[in-house]
Amino acid sequence: MAAPRSCALRSYCGRGWSRAMRGCQLLGLRSSWPGAPLSARLLSQEKRATETHFGFETVSEEEKGGKVYQVFESVAKKYDVMNDMMSLGIHRVWKDLLLWKMRPLPGTQLLDVAGGTGLAWVLGDAEELPFDDDKFDIYTIAFGIRNVTHVDQALREAHRVLKPGGRFLCLEFSQVNNPLISRLYDLYSFQVIPVLGEVIAGDWKSYQYLVESIRRFPSQEEFKEMIEDAGFHKVTYESLTSGIVAIHSGFKL
């Protein structure tokens, strides 16, 4: 469920997205590698090499980009099928809810980051967006930001490219707070999802990483604080499906 979408528009929210986006201007941003998530490319040599996490594994920041790229290169062909199988189709409801919160109007300038091939085939790095300041009305990212090497930098870039009054919206896996549901979710995540990955996509390791990356991502409150630290105001979140995912929202004032 964590792979980048192969098409930023049509597979993002289906026909509902297409109807809602009539009259809006949208750019889809994918990384420098075909089929890779937002800023999964290697950091430039000027950036210092320090340690970070790749799932539960500790790697250098320079290594992480290549490893994330290999994951999504591997799962791309079975991405939609696996999303439906792992979530029993619920991921489509989550994405529709993100669109409902967005409520774009005709003329809206929207940037969708981690959009796979994207609408305009714009290549870039979420930590160094190839856009001017104060350009977009809405910035969206779904199931991509936890794969960024420096999440805080990606959030600052989101803030930079938004116009004053612009809105940040992020749909991402989060923390289940109910102890019983959390135990069942852990059992399903670690015992079932990698098996599905092996049977359907022929790839156990990539889906093991995806599960681990979900567990390493900050909780709803922690991520809210990170968004606020990036300069956003009126930051809120809504937990969905007992906290399996959450939609975070913030505004640039």
Coordinates of C-alpha atoms in Angstrom, one line a residue:
M1 CA 0.0 0.0 0.0
A2 CA 3.0 2.3 0.3
A3 CA 4.1 2.3 -3.3
P4 CA 3.9 5.5 -5.4
R5 CA 0.8 5.6 -7.6
S6 CA 1.5 4.8 -11.2
C7 CA -0.7 7.7 -12.3
A8 CA -1.2 10.8 -10.2
L9 CA -4.7 11.4 -11.4
R10 CA -6.6 8.4 -12.4
S11 CA -5.4 5.8 -10.0
Y12 CA -5.3 8.4 -7.2
C13 CA -9.1 8.8 -6.7
G14 CA -10.5 7.3 -9.9
R15 CA -13.4 8.9 -11.6
G16 CA -14.2 11.0 -8.5
W17 CA -10.8 12.7 -8.9
S18 CA -11.3 13.4 -12.5
R19 CA -14.7 15.0 -12.0
A20 CA -13.6 17.1 -9.0
M21 CA -10.5 18.4 -10.8
R22 CA -12.2 19.8 -13.8
G23 CA -11.0 23.3 -14.3
C24 CA -8.1 22.9 -11.9
Q25 CA -4.5 23.0 -12.9
L26 CA -2.5 20.1 -11.5
L27 CA 1.1 19.0 -11.6
G28 CA 2.2 15.5 -10.7
L29 CA 5.7 15.2 -9.2
R30 CA 7.7 12.0 -9.3
S31 CA 11.3 11.4 -8.3
S32 CA 14.3 11.4 -10.6
W33 CA 13.9 7.7 -11.1
P34 CA 11.0 6.3 -13.2
G35 CA 8.5 4.6 -10.9
A36 CA 10.2 5.7 -7.7
P37 CA 8.6 7.6 -4.8
L38 CA 9.0 11.3 -4.3
S39 CA 12.6 12.0 -3.0
A40 CA 14.1 8.6 -3.0
R41 CA 17.1 9.6 -5.1
L42 CA 20.6 9.7 -3.6
L43 CA 21.5 12.8 -1.7
S44 CA 24.1 15.0 -3.4
Q45 CA 27.7 14.7 -2.3
E46 CA 27.5 18.1 -0.6
K47 CA 25.1 16.7 2.0
R48 CA 26.8 14.9 4.8
A49 CA 26.5 11.1 5.0
T50 CA 24.8 10.2 8.3
E51 CA 22.8 7.2 9.4
T52 CA 19.1 6.8 8.9
H53 CA 16.6 4.0 8.8
F54 CA 15.4 1.7 6.0
G55 CA 12.6 -0.1 7.7
F56 CA 14.2 -1.6 10.8
E57 CA 17.6 -1.6 9.2
T58 CA 20.1 1.2 9.8
V59 CA 21.7 2.5 6.7
S60 CA 23.6 5.6 5.5
E61 CA 21.5 8.5 4.0
E62 CA 23.3 7.9 0.7
E63 CA 22.2 4.2 0.7
K64 CA 18.6 4.8 1.5
G65 CA 17.6 6.4 -1.7
G66 CA 18.8 3.5 -3.8
K67 CA 17.2 1.0 -1.5
V68 CA 13.8 2.7 -1.6
Y69 CA 14.1 3.0 -5.4
Q70 CA 14.7 -0.8 -5.7
V71 CA 11.6 -1.5 -3.5
F72 CA 9.3 0.5 -5.7
E73 CA 10.9 -0.6 -8.9
S74 CA 10.1 -4.2 -7.8
V75 CA 6.5 -3.6 -6.7
A76 CA 5.4 -1.2 -9.5
K77 CA 3.8 -3.8 -11.8
K78 CA 1.6 -5.3 -9.1
Y79 CA 1.1 -2.1 -7.1
D80 CA -2.7 -1.7 -7.7
V81 CA -3.5 -5.4 -7.2
M82 CA -1.5 -5.5 -4.0
N83 CA -3.1 -2.4 -2.7
D84 CA -6.6 -3.9 -3.2
M85 CA -5.5 -7.2 -1.7
M86 CA -3.8 -5.8 1.4
S87 CA -6.5 -3.3 2.2
L88 CA -9.5 -5.2 0.9
G89 CA -10.1 -2.1 -1.3
I90 CA -10.3 0.3 1.6
H91 CA -7.4 2.3 0.3
R92 CA -9.7 3.7 -2.4
V93 CA -12.1 5.0 0.3
W94 CA -9.2 6.7 2.1
K95 CA -8.1 8.5 -1.1
D96 CA -11.7 9.6 -1.8
L97 CA -11.8 11.1 1.7
L98 CA -8.6 13.0 1.0
L99 CA -10.2 14.4 -2.1
W100 CA -13.4 15.3 -0.2
K101 CA -11.3 17.3 2.3
M102 CA -9.5 19.0 -0.5
R103 CA -12.6 20.3 -2.4
P104 CA -10.7 21.9 -5.2
L105 CA -12.4 24.8 -7.1
P106 CA -11.9 25.6 -10.8
G107 CA -8.6 27.3 -11.3
T108 CA -6.9 25.7 -8.3
Q109 CA -3.2 25.2 -8.6
L110 CA -2.5 21.7 -7.2
L111 CA 0.8 19.9 -6.7
D112 CA 0.5 16.1 -6.1
V113 CA 3.8 14.8 -4.9
A114 CA 4.8 11.1 -5.1
G115 CA 2.4 10.7 -8.0
G116 CA 4.3 8.0 -9.8
T117 CA 4.5 8.9 -13.5
G118 CA 2.4 11.9 -12.7
L119 CA 0.2 14.1 -14.9
A120 CA 2.9 16.4 -16.3
W121 CA 5.9 14.0 -16.0
V122 CA 7.7 16.5 -13.8
L123 CA 10.7 14.9 -12.3
G124 CA 12.0 16.3 -9.0
D125 CA 13.0 15.8 -5.4
A126 CA 10.5 16.5 -2.6
E127 CA 13.4 17.9 -0.5
E128 CA 14.3 20.3 -3.3
L129 CA 11.2 21.0 -5.3
P130 CA 11.8 22.4 -8.8
F131 CA 9.2 25.1 -8.4
D132 CA 9.2 28.8 -7.4
D133 CA 8.1 30.1 -4.0
D134 CA 4.4 30.7 -3.4
K135 CA 3.2 28.9 -6.5
F136 CA 0.5 26.4 -5.5
D137 CA -2.9 26.5 -3.7
I138 CA -2.8 22.9 -2.5
Y139 CA 0.0 20.4 -1.9
T140 CA -1.0 16.7 -1.6
I141 CA 1.0 13.6 -0.9
A142 CA -0.4 10.1 -0.2
F143 CA 1.6 7.2 1.1
G144 CA 4.9 8.7 0.1
I145 CA 6.3 11.0 2.7
R146 CA 7.5 8.3 5.1
N147 CA 9.9 7.2 2.3
V148 CA 11.7 10.5 2.3
T149 CA 15.2 10.6 3.8
H150 CA 14.6 14.0 5.5
V151 CA 10.8 14.4 6.2
D152 CA 11.4 17.7 7.9
Q153 CA 13.0 19.1 4.8
A154 CA 10.2 17.8 2.6
L155 CA 7.7 19.6 4.8
R156 CA 9.6 22.8 4.6
E157 CA 9.6 22.6 0.8
A158 CA 5.9 22.0 0.8
H159 CA 5.5 25.2 2.9
R160 CA 7.8 27.1 0.5
V161 CA 6.0 26.3 -2.7
L162 CA 2.5 27.0 -1.3
K163 CA 0.9 30.4 -1.7
P164 CA -0.1 32.3 1.5
G165 CA -3.4 30.7 2.4
G166 CA -2.4 27.4 0.7
R167 CA -3.2 24.1 2.1
F168 CA -1.0 21.0 2.9
L169 CA -2.8 17.6 2.9
C170 CA -1.1 14.3 3.6
L171 CA -2.6 10.8 3.7
E172 CA -0.2 8.4 5.4
F173 CA -0.2 5.3 7.6
S174 CA -0.3 6.1 11.2
Q175 CA -0.6 4.6 14.7
V176 CA -3.4 2.3 15.9
N177 CA -4.3 3.3 19.5
N178 CA -6.7 0.4 20.4
P179 CA -4.5 -2.3 22.0
L180 CA -6.6 -5.2 20.6
I181 CA -6.8 -3.8 17.1
S182 CA -3.1 -3.0 17.3
R183 CA -2.1 -6.6 18.1
L184 CA -4.3 -7.9 15.3
Y185 CA -2.9 -5.3 12.9
D186 CA 0.6 -6.3 13.8
L187 CA -0.1 -9.9 13.2
Y188 CA -1.7 -9.2 9.8
S189 CA 1.1 -6.8 8.8
F190 CA 4.1 -9.0 9.6
Q191 CA 2.7 -12.4 9.0
V192 CA 0.3 -11.9 6.1
I193 CA 1.4 -8.9 4.0
P194 CA 4.9 -10.2 3.2
V195 CA 3.3 -13.6 2.2
L196 CA 0.9 -11.8 -0.1
G197 CA 3.8 -9.9 -1.6
E198 CA 5.6 -13.2 -2.3
V199 CA 2.6 -15.0 -3.7
I200 CA 1.2 -12.1 -5.9
A201 CA 4.3 -10.0 -6.7
G202 CA 7.1 -12.5 -6.1
D203 CA 8.7 -10.2 -3.6
W204 CA 8.7 -10.8 0.1
K205 CA 11.5 -8.4 1.1
S206 CA 9.9 -5.3 -0.4
Y207 CA 6.7 -5.8 1.4
Q208 CA 8.5 -6.5 4.6
Y209 CA 10.2 -3.1 4.2
L210 CA 6.9 -1.4 3.6
V211 CA 5.5 -2.9 6.8
E212 CA 8.5 -1.8 8.8
S213 CA 8.5 1.7 7.3
I214 CA 4.9 2.1 8.5
R215 CA 6.0 1.2 12.1
R216 CA 8.9 3.6 12.0
F217 CA 6.7 6.6 10.9
P218 CA 5.8 9.1 13.7
S219 CA 2.4 8.9 15.4
Q220 CA -0.4 11.3 14.6
E221 CA 0.6 13.8 17.2
E222 CA 4.3 13.6 16.5
F223 CA 3.7 14.2 12.8
K224 CA 1.4 17.1 13.6
E225 CA 4.2 18.7 15.5
M226 CA 6.6 18.2 12.6
I227 CA 4.2 19.9 10.3
E228 CA 3.9 22.8 12.7
D229 CA 7.7 23.0 13.0
A230 CA 7.8 23.4 9.2
G231 CA 5.8 26.6 9.5
F232 CA 2.2 25.5 9.0
H233 CA -0.7 26.7 11.1
K234 CA -4.1 25.3 12.1
V235 CA -2.7 21.8 11.8
T236 CA -5.2 19.1 12.3
Y237 CA -5.5 15.4 11.6
E238 CA -8.3 12.8 11.2
S239 CA -7.6 9.1 12.0
L240 CA -9.3 6.6 9.7
T241 CA -10.0 2.9 10.2
S242 CA -8.9 3.0 13.9
G243 CA -5.8 4.9 13.2
I244 CA -4.3 2.7 10.5
V245 CA -4.1 5.8 8.4
A246 CA -4.5 9.5 9.1
I247 CA -5.1 12.6 7.0
H248 CA -3.1 15.6 8.2
S249 CA -4.0 19.2 7.1
G250 CA -2.2 22.5 7.6
F251 CA -2.2 26.0 6.1
K252 CA 0.4 28.5 5.1
L253 CA -0.5 31.8 6.5

